[in-house]
Coordinates of C-alpha atoms in Angstrom, one line a residue:
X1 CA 116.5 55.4 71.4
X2 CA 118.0 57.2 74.6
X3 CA 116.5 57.7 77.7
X4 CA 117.2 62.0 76.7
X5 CA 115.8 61.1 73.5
X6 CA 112.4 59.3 74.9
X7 CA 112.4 61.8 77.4
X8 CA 112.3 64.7 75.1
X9 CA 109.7 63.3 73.2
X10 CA 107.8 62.5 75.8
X11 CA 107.7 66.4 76.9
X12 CA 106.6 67.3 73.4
X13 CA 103.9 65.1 73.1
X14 CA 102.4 66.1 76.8
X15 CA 103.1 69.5 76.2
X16 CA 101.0 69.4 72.8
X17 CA 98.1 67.6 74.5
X18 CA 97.2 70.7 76.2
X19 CA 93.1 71.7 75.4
X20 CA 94.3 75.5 73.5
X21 CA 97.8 75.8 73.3
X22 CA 97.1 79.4 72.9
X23 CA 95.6 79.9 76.3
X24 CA 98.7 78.5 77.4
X25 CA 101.4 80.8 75.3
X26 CA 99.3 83.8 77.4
X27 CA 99.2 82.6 80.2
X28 CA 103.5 81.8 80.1
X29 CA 104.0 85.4 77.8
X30 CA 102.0 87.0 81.1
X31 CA 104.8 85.3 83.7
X32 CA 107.8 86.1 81.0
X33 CA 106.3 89.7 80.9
X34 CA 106.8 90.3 85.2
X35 CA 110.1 88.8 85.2
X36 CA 111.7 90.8 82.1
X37 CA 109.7 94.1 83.4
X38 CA 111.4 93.4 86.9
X39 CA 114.7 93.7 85.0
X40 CA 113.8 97.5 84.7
X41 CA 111.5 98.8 86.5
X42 CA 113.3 99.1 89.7
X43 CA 116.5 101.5 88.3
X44 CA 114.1 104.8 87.7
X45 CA 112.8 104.1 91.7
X46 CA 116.6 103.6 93.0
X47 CA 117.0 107.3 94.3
X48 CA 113.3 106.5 96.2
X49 CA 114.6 103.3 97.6
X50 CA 117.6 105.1 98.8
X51 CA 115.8 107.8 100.6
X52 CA 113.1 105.7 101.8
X53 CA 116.0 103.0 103.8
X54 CA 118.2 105.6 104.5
X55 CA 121.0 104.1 102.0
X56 CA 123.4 106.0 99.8
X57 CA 121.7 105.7 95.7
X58 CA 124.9 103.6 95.4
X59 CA 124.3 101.2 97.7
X60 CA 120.6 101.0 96.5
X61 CA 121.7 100.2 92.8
X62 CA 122.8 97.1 94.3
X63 CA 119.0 96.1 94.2
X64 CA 119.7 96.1 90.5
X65 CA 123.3 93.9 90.2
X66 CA 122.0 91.5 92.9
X67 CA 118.7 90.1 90.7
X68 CA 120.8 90.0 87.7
X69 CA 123.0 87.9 89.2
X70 CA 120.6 85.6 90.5
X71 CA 119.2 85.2 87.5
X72 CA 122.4 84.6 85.4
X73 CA 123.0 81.7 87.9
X74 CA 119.9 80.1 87.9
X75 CA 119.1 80.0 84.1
X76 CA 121.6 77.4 83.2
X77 CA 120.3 74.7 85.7
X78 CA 116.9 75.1 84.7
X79 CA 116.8 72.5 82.1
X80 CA 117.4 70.0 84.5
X81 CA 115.8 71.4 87.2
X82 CA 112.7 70.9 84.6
X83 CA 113.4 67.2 83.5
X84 CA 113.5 66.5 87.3
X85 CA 110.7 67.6 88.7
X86 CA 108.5 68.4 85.7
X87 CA 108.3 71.2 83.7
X88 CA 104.5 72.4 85.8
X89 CA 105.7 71.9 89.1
X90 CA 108.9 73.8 88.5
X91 CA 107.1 76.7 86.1
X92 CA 104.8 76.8 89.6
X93 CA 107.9 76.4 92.1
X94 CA 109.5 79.2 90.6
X95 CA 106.4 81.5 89.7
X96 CA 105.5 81.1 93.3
X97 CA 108.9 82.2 94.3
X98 CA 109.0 85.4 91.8
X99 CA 105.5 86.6 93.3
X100 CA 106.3 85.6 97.0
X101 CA 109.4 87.3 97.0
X102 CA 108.2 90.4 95.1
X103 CA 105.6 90.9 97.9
X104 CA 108.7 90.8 100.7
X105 CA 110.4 92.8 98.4
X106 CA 107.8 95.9 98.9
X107 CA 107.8 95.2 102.4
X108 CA 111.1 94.9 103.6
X109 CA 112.6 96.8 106.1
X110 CA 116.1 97.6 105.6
X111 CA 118.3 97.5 102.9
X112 CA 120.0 94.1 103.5
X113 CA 116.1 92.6 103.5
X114 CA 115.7 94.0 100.4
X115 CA 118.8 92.3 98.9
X116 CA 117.8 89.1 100.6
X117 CA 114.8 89.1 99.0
X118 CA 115.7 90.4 95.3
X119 CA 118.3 87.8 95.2
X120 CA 114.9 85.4 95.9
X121 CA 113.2 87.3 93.2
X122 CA 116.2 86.5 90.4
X123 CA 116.3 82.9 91.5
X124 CA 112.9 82.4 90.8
X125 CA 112.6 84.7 87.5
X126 CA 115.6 83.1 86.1
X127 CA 114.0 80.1 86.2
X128 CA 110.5 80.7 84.4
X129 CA 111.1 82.6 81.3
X130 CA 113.6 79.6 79.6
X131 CA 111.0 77.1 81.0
X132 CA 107.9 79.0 79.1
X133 CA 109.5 79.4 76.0
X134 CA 110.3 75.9 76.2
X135 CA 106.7 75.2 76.8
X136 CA 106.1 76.8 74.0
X137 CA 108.4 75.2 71.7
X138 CA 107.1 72.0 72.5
X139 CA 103.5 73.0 72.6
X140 CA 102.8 74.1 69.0
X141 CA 103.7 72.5 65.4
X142 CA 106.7 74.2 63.7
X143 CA 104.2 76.0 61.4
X144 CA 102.5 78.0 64.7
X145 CA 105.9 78.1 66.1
X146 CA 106.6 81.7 65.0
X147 CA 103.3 83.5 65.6
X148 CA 103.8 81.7 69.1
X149 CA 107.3 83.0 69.7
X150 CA 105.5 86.4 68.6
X151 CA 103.4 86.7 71.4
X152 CA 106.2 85.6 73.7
X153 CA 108.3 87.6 71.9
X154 CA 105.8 91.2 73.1
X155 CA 106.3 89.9 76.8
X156 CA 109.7 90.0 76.3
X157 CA 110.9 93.0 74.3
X158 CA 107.8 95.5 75.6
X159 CA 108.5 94.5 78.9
X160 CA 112.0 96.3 79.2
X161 CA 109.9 99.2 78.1
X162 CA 107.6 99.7 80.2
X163 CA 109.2 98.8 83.0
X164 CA 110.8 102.4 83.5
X165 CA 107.5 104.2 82.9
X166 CA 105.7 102.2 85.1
X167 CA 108.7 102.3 87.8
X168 CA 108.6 106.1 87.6
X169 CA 104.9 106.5 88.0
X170 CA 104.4 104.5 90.9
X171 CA 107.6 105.7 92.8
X172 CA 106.1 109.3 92.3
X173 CA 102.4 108.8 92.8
X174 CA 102.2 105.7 95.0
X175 CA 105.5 104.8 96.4
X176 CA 108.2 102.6 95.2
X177 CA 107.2 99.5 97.5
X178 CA 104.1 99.1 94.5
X179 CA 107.0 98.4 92.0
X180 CA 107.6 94.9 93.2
X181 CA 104.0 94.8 95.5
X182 CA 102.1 95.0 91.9
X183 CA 104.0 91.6 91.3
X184 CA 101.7 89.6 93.9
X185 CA 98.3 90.0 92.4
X186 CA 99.4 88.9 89.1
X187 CA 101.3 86.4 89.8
X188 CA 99.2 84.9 91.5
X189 CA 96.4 85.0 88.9
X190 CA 99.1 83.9 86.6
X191 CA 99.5 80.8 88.8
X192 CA 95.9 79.6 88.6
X193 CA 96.1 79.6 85.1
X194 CA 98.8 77.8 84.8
X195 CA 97.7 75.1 87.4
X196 CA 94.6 74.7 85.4
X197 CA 95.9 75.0 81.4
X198 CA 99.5 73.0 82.0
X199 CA 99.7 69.2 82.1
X200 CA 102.5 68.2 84.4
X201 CA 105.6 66.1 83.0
X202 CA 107.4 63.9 84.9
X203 CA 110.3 63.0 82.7
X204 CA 111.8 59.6 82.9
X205 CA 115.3 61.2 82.4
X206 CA 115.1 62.6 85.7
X207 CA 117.6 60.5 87.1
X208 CA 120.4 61.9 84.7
X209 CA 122.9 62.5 87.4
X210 CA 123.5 67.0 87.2
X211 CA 126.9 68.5 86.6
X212 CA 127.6 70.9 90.0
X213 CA 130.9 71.1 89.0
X214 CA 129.8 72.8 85.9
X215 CA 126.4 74.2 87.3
X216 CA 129.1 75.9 90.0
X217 CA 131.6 77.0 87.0
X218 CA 128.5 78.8 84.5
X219 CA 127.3 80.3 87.9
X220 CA 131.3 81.8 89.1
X221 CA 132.0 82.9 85.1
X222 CA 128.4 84.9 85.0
X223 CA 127.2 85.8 88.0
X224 CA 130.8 87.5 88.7
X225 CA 130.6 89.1 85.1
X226 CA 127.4 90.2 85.8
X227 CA 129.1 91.9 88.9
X228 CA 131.7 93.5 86.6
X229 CA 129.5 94.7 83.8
X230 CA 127.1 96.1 86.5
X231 CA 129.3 97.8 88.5
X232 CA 132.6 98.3 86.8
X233 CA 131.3 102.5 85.4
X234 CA 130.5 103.1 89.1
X235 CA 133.7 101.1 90.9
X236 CA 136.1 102.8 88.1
X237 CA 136.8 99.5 86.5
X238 CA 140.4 98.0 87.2
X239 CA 141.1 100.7 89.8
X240 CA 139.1 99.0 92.5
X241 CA 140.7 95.6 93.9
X242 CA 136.9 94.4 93.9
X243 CA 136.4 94.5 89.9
X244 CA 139.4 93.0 89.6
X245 CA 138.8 90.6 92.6
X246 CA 135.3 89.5 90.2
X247 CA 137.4 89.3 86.9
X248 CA 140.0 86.9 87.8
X249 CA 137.2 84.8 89.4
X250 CA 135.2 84.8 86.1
X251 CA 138.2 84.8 84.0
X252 CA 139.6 81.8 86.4
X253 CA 135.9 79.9 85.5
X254 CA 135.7 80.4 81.6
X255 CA 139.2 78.4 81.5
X256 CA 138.0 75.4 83.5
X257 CA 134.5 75.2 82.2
X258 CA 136.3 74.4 78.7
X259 CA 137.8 70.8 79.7
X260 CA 135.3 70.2 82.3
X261 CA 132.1 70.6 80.3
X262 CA 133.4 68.7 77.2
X263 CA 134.0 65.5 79.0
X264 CA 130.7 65.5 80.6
X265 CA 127.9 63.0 78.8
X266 CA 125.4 65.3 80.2
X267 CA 126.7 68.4 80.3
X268 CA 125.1 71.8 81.8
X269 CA 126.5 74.0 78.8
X270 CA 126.3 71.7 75.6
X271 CA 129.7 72.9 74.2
X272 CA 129.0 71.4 70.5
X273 CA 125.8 72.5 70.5
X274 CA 127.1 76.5 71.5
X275 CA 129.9 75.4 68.6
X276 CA 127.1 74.6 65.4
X277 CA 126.8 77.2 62.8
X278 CA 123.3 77.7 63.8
X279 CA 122.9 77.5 67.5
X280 CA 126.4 79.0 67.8
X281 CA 125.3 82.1 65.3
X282 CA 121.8 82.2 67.0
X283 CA 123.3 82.7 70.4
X284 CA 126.0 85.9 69.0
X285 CA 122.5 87.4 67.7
X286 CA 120.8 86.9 70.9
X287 CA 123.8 89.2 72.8
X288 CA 123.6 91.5 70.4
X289 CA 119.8 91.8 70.9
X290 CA 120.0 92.1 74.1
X291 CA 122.5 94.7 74.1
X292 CA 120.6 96.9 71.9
X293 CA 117.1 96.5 74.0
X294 CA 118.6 97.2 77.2
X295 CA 120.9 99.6 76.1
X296 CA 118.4 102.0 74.0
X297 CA 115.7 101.3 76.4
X298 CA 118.1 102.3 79.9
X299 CA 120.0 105.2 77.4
X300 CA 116.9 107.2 75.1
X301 CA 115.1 108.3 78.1
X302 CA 118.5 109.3 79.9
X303 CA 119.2 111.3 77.1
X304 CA 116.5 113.3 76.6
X305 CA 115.9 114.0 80.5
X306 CA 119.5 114.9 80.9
X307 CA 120.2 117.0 78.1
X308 CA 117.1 118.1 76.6
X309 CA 115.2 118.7 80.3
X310 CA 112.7 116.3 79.6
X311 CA 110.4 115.1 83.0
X312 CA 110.1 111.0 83.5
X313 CA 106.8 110.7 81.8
X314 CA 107.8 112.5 78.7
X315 CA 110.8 110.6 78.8
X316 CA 108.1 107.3 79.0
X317 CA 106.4 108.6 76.0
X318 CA 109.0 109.0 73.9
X319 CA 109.0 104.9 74.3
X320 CA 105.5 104.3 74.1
X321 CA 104.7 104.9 70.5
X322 CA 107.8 102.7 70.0
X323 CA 106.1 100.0 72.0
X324 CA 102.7 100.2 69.8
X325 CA 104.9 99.2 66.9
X326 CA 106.6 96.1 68.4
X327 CA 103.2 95.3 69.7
X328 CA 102.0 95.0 66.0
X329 CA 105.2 94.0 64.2
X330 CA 105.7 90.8 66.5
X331 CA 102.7 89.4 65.2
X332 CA 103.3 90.4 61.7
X333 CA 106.4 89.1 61.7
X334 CA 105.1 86.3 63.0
X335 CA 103.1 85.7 60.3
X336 CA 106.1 86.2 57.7
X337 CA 107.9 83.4 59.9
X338 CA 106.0 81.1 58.4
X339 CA 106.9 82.3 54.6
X340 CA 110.3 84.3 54.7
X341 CA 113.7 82.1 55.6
X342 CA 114.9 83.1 59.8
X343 CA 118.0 84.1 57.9
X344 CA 116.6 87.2 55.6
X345 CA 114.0 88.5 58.7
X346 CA 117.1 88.5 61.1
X347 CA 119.8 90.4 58.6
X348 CA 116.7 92.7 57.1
X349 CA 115.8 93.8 61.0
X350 CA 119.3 94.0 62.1
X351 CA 119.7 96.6 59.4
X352 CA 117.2 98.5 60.3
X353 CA 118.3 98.4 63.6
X354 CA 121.1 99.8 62.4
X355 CA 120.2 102.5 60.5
X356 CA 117.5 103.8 63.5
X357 CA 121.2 104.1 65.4
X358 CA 122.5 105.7 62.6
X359 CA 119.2 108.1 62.7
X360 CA 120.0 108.8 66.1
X361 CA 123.7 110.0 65.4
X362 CA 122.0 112.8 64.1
X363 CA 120.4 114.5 67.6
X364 CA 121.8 118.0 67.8
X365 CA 120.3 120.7 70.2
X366 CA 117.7 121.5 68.3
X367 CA 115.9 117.8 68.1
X368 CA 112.7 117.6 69.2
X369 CA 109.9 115.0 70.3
X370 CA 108.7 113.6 67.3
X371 CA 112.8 112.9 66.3
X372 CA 113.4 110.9 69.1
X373 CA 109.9 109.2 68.7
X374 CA 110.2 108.6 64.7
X375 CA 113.9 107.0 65.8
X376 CA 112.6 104.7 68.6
X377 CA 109.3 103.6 66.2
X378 CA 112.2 102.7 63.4
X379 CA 113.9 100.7 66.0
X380 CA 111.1 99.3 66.9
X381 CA 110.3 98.0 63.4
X382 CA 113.2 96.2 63.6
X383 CA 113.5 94.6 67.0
X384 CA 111.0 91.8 66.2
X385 CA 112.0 91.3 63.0
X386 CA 115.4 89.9 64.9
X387 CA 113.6 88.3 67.6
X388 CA 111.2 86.5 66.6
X389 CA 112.9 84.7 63.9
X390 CA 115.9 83.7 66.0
X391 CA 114.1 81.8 68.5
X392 CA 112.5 79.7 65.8
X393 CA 115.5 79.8 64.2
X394 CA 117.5 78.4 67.3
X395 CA 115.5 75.3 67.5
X396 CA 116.2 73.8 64.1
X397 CA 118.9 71.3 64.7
X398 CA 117.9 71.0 68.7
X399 CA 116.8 67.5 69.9
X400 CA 113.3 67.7 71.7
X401 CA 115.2 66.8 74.6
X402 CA 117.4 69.8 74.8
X403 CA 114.8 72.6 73.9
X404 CA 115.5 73.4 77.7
X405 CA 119.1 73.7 77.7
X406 CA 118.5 75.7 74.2
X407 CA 116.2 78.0 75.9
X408 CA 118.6 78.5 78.9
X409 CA 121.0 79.1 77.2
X410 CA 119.6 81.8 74.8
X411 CA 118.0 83.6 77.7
X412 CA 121.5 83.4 79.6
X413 CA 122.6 85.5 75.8
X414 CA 119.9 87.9 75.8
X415 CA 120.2 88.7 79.6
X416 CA 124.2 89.0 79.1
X417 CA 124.1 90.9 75.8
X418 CA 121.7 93.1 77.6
X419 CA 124.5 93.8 80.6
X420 CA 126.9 93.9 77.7
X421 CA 125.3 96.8 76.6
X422 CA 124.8 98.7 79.1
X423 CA 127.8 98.8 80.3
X424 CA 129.4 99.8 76.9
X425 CA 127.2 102.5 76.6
X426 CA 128.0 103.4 79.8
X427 CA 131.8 103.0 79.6
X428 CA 131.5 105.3 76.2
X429 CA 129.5 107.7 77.5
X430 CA 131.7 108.6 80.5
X431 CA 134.9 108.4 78.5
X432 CA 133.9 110.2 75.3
X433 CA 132.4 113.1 77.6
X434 CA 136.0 113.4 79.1
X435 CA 137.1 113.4 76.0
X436 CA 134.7 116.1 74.0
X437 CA 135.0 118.1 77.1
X438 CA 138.5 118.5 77.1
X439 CA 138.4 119.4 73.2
X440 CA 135.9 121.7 73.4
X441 CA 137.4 123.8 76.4
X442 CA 140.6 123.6 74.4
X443 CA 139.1 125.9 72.0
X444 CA 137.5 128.1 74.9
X445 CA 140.6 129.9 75.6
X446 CA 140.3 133.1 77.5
X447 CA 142.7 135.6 75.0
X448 CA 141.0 134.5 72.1
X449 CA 138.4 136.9 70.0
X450 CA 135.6 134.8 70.3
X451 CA 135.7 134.2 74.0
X452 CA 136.4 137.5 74.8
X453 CA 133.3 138.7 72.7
X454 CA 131.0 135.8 73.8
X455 CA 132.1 137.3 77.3
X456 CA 131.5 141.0 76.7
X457 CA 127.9 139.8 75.5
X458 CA 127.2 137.6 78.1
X459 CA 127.7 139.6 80.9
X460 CA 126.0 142.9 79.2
X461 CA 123.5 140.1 79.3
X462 CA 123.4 139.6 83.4
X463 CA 124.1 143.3 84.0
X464 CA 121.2 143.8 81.9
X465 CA 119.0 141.6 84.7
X466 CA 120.4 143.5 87.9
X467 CA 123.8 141.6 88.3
X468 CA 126.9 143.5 89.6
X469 CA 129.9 143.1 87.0
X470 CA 131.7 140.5 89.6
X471 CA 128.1 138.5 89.7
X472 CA 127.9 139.3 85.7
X473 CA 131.3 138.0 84.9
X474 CA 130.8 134.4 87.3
X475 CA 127.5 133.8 86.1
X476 CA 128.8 134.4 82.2
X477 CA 131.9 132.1 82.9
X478 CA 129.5 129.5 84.9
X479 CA 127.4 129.7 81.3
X480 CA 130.4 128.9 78.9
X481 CA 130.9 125.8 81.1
X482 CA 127.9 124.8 81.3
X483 CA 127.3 124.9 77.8
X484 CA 131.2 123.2 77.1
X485 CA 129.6 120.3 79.2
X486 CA 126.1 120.2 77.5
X487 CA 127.7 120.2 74.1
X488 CA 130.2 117.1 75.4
X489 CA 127.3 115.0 76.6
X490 CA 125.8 115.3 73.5
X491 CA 128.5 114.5 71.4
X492 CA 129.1 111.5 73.6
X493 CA 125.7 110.2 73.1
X494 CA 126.0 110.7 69.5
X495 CA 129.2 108.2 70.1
X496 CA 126.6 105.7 71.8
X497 CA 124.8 105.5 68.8
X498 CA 127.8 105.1 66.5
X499 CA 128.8 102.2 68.9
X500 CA 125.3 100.6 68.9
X501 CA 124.7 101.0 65.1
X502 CA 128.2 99.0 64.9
X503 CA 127.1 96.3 67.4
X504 CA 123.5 95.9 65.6
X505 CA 125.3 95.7 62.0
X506 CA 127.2 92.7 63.3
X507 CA 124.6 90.7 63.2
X508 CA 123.8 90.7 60.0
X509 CA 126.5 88.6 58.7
X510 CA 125.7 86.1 61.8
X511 CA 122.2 86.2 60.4
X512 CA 123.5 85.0 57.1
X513 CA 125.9 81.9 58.1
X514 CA 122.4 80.7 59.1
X515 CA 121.2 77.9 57.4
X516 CA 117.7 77.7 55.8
X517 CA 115.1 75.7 57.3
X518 CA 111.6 74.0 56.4
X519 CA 109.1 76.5 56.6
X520 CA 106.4 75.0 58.0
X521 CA 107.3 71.9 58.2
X522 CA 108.5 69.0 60.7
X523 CA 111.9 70.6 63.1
X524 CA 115.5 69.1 61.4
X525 CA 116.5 67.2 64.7
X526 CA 120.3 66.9 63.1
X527 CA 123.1 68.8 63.5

């Protein structure tokens, strides 16, 4: 046996010697739930943050791009980082990190404080949430395994949810310092626990030499993709010398990290194990995932405050009901873990998925509340039924001493796919407005009958409410454009949804290559 190997299995067996293994999946869901909500909850407060430091909004959205990319560097050295020191003391190191950080965060004083501090922040979220769900790989048998992801699994889906509600209510009835301040107290509650529930584990493969040159690779490819993805809508892509500054650089990484990281014994990317059929297929369903959380979740409320005049907590309540559901159908799926093969759950929810996008293709002016709540509750249904599953799913084939660089790795997929999304939405969205604009003012031409008469009533319209025939004629003209451009937006969400429904329906034949696995019983520890 290996050092790794003994190693691995000495994590397992310490982790499983904890007094109620379900104390501690709370206790690590609680600390997965702050650092996924902090992935969302400050982009409804960036207008606030602007105004509050003086900053332009689009130098405040850099509060958003600077704790992704903290967090897309960390996650991949966290495996280590865990075998070194422990997988307690480093849970606690960065835990104590996330909540000190937060607190600076809603007390800084300018924006390059702020910056300074949310950078803090994404180091030290980055590292917990592959950590916990390591924690709890290792902490219950492979027949609990799946009602345990469950309850991780509500942290981490509901958490993207919330987050803009709860950003929007304290920015307007506290201030948007208590969107990071409400961080402290729980954290810190969050750190008792875990000093009391966790047993430390000091592995004896902790003096595997790491791989900086790889560590400094995975951290140049993401964190400058995270930069493109982030900012590329706002910087107008390959016309700014900075996106394409970021691109070579990550494009320049990808290339070497190939060689470099499969001649390394110990590598920080495990290059055969991204290249199995079922790690390899779990992590393509993880992006996807992600992109369809992040995407829906950042785009829904968007859509129906900007085009159908809803106010923020409307918007927020079109989400909650949505919520309820994934609250219940994690644990029910978690339940059918234990019966139904990974493979079926994943393609069954992905399809639903899919057809709640295609639902959504079919918002016209008219849609009201309960559409857009029925659509998110249907999407909603089938979010756990992906999520759940695959992170079971992705351990099958994993030695015990890599559940760490598994979990990494799959959060690195689910925060990426997640930035994937969003910026595809994004990129559609703007382009396919141009483009339904154009088309629709092509048809609005001034000599033609329908115009003219549309005109003629229009401005009868404003006359009729005191207007002069000048003010009559501007304000009718103003109301043809205005209605061109609502009419494009909408049509260019209904594209979102036709690109998101094609991006969920990919992973159903992903979900099929999978293999099957013992349900139930011991983890297959070959690949």
């Amino acid at each position: 046996m290996s050092a790794d190997e003994g190693a691995g299995k000495g994590l397992a067996t310490t982790a499983t010697e904890a007094v109620n293994p379900w104390l501690i999946a709370v206790v690590v869901a609680l600390a997965a739930f702050m650092e996924v909500l902090d992935t969302t909850i400050a982009n409804v407060a960036l207008n606030y943050i602007a105004g509050g430091l003086g900053v332009s909004e689009d130098e405040a959205s850099w509060v958003v791009t600077t704790y992704l990319v903290a967090n897309a560097i960390i996650v991949t050295a966290t495996g280590f980082l865990a075998n070194r020191f422990g997988r307690k003391t480093f849970f606690l190191v960065c835990l104590g990190l996330f909540t000190a950080s937060s607190v600076l965060c809603g007390m800084a004083w300018n924006l390059q404080a702020l910056l300074m501090f949310r950078l803090l922040q994404g180091f030290g979220g980055g590292g917990m949430v592959p950590v916990a769900q390591s924690i709890l790989a290792d902490s219950f048998p492979p027949a609990k395994r799946g009602q345990a992801f469950a309850l991780f699994g509500v942290a981490v889906v509901v958490a993207p949810v919330v987050g803009p509600t709860l950003g929007g209510w304290l920015s307007d009835n506290a201030s948007w310092q208590w969107c990071f301040l409400i961080n402290g107290p729980v954290g810190l509650v969050s750190m008792v626990l875990v000093y009391m529930l966790v047993k430390d584990v000091r592995s004896a493969g902790s003096s595997v030499r790491f791989d900086w040159g790889g560590f400094i690779l995975v951290a140049a490819f993401l964190g400058a993709l995270e930069f493109i993805l982030d900012r590329g809508q706002q910087d107008d892509w390959f016309g700014s010398n900075f996106i394409i500054t970021f691109t070579c650089i990550s494009g320049l990484a990808a290339l070497l990290l190939i060689p470099w990281e499969a001649g390394r014994r110990n590598p920080v990317v495990d290059l055969r194990m991204m290249a199995t059929r079922q790690f390899g297929s779990c992590f393509l369903v993880m992006l996807a995932t992600g992109a369809i959380l992040l995407a829906t979740t950042q785009f829904l409320p968007q859509l129906v405050q900007g085009s159908f005049g809803y106010t923020a907590t409307w918007a927020g309540l079109v989400l909650s009901p949505g919520g309820v559901v994934t609250l219940v159908m994690m644990f029910v799926t978690g339940q059918l873990s234990s019966r139904v093969q990974p493979k079926y759950l994943i393609a069954i929810g992905a399809t639903i998925i899919a057809l709640s996008m295609y639902v959504m293709t079919n918002i016209n002016p008219d849609s009201g509340f309960w559409f857009f709540v029925q659509a998110r509750m249907l999407t909603s249904v089938g979010l756990p039924l992906v999520f759940v599953p695959i992170m079971a799913a992705s351990y099958d084939g994993i030695p015990p001493h890599k559940t760490d660089l598994a979990s990494a790795l799959l959060n690195a997929a689910r925060n990426t796919g997640g930035s994937i999304g969003v910026s595809l939405a994004s990129n559609v969205l703007a382009h396919r407005g141009q483009f339904h604009q154009s088309s629709l003012a092509s048809h609005a031409i001034p000599s033609g009958i329908p115009y003219q008469e549309t005109m003629q009533q229009l401005m009868h319209y404003f006359a009729a409410q005191g207007s002069s025939i000048g003010q009559a004629q501007q304000q009718a003209i103003a109301w043809i454009g205005q209605q061109i451009q609502a009419q494009a937006s909408l049509l260019a969400y209904v594209d979102v949804f036709w690109t998101l429904m094609l991006v969920s329906a990919s992973a159903v034949p992903l979900a099929l290559l999978l293999r099957k696995v013992k349900l139930g019983g011991e983890v297959h520890l070959g690949h």
